[in-house]
Coordinates of C-alpha atoms in Angstrom, one line a residue:
M1 CA -1.3 -4.2 19.5
V2 CA -0.1 -5.5 16.4
A3 CA -2.3 -4.4 13.5
V4 CA -3.5 -7.4 10.9
T5 CA -1.9 -7.3 7.6
A6 CA -4.1 -7.7 4.7
G7 CA -4.3 -10.2 2.1
A8 CA -3.5 -10.1 -1.3
G9 CA -6.2 -9.7 -4.1
G10 CA -7.0 -12.7 -6.3
V11 CA -5.7 -13.4 -9.6
G12 CA -7.9 -13.5 -12.5
L13 CA -9.8 -12.1 -15.5
F14 CA -9.9 -8.9 -13.5
G15 CA -7.9 -9.5 -10.5
G16 CA -8.9 -8.3 -7.3
A17 CA -7.5 -5.3 -5.3
G18 CA -5.5 -5.6 -2.4
G19 CA -6.9 -5.0 1.0
D20 CA -6.1 -2.2 3.3
G21 CA -3.6 -2.5 6.3
G22 CA -5.0 -2.6 9.7
N23 CA -4.7 0.2 12.0
A24 CA -3.1 0.1 15.6
G25 CA -3.7 0.3 18.8
T26 CA -4.2 3.8 20.3
L27 CA -0.9 3.9 22.3
Y28 CA 1.4 2.1 20.4
G29 CA 1.7 -0.3 17.6
N30 CA 2.5 -0.7 14.0
G31 CA 0.0 -0.2 11.3
G32 CA -0.6 -3.6 8.9
A33 CA 0.8 -3.9 5.6
G34 CA -1.7 -3.2 2.7
G35 CA -2.3 -6.3 0.5
A36 CA -0.8 -6.6 -2.9
S37 CA -3.1 -6.5 -5.9
G38 CA -3.8 -9.8 -8.0
D39 CA -2.7 -9.5 -11.6
G40 CA -5.8 -9.2 -14.2
N41 CA -5.7 -10.2 -17.4
Q42 CA -7.9 -7.5 -18.8
T43 CA -8.3 -4.3 -16.4
G44 CA -5.7 -5.4 -13.7
G45 CA -5.7 -6.3 -10.3
G46 CA -6.6 -2.9 -9.3
P47 CA -4.8 -0.8 -6.6
G48 CA -2.6 -1.9 -4.2
G49 CA -4.1 -1.9 -0.5
N50 CA -3.3 1.2 1.8
G51 CA -1.1 0.7 4.9
G52 CA -2.6 1.2 8.2
N53 CA -1.7 4.1 10.6
A54 CA 0.2 3.8 13.9
G55 CA -0.7 4.5 17.2
L56 CA 1.2 7.2 19.5
I57 CA 4.7 5.0 18.9
G58 CA 5.0 3.1 16.0
N59 CA 5.4 3.0 12.4
G60 CA 2.7 3.3 9.6
G61 CA 2.4 0.1 7.4
N62 CA 3.7 -0.4 4.1
G63 CA 1.3 -0.1 0.8
G64 CA 0.4 -2.7 -1.3
A65 CA 1.8 -3.2 -4.7
G66 CA -0.3 -2.2 -7.8
G67 CA -1.8 -5.2 -10.3
N68 CA -0.2 -5.8 -13.6
V69 CA -2.3 -5.2 -16.5
P70 CA -0.5 -7.6 -19.5
T71 CA -3.4 -6.3 -22.3
I72 CA -2.1 -4.2 -24.9
G73 CA -3.2 -0.7 -24.6
F74 CA -3.8 -0.9 -20.7
V75 CA -2.0 1.2 -17.7
G76 CA -0.7 -0.7 -14.5
Y77 CA -2.5 -0.1 -11.7
H78 CA -1.3 2.2 -9.1
G79 CA 0.2 1.3 -5.6
G80 CA -1.2 1.8 -1.9
N81 CA -0.1 4.6 0.3
G82 CA 1.9 4.1 2.8
G83 CA 0.5 4.5 6.5
N84 CA 0.9 7.4 8.7
A85 CA 3.0 7.3 12.2
G86 CA 1.9 9.1 15.6
L87 CA 4.0 11.1 17.6
I88 CA 6.8 8.9 16.9
G89 CA 7.6 6.6 14.2
N90 CA 8.2 6.3 10.4
G91 CA 5.7 6.6 7.8
G92 CA 5.1 3.5 5.6
N93 CA 6.4 3.2 2.2
G94 CA 4.3 3.8 -1.0
G95 CA 3.3 0.6 -2.9
N96 CA 5.1 0.4 -6.6
G97 CA 2.6 0.7 -9.1
G98 CA 2.0 -2.2 -11.6
F99 CA 3.4 -3.2 -15.2
G100 CA 1.2 -2.0 -18.1
P101 CA 2.2 -2.0 -21.9
A102 CA 0.8 1.6 -22.3
S103 CA 2.5 2.9 -18.9
A104 CA 3.1 1.5 -15.5
G105 CA 0.9 2.6 -12.7
A106 CA 1.6 5.4 -10.3
G107 CA 3.6 4.3 -7.2
G108 CA 1.6 5.0 -3.8
L109 CA 2.7 8.1 -1.6
G110 CA 5.1 7.5 1.7
G111 CA 3.1 8.0 5.1
A112 CA 3.6 10.8 7.0
G113 CA 6.5 10.4 9.9
G114 CA 5.9 11.1 13.4
Q115 CA 5.2 14.7 14.6
L116 CA 7.7 14.7 17.3
L117 CA 10.4 12.0 15.7
G118 CA 10.4 10.1 12.9
Q119 CA 11.0 10.0 8.9
T120 CA 8.3 10.2 5.9
G121 CA 7.9 7.0 4.1
V122 CA 9.4 6.6 0.5
D123 CA 7.0 7.1 -2.4
G124 CA 6.8 3.8 -4.7
Q125 CA 8.0 3.6 -8.2

């Protein structure tokens, strides 16, 4: 079973947060990717969605990117975290943080690799 990828957050005055990726089926399948956050003119789009978790065999979904905040003095939103693998598979990568004039948002954390075999996901920037 393949997990559904989440939709991106809408762009607007505040911008919508990215949705979380769906989890995979129990036995095998990959977690869905988290949706990217929409950009916001004032407070940014919110955090990127988190990647879904994999089944026993499968890879975690990647985290979505955080929203950008163009307004002076604001910080970009953080990226979503990568999903975790099950027994065998790689963790999802963390999403990158959004741009902000004060500072960029933090990157999301990479998901854990499989307990038997697999690599930890790469942290977002």
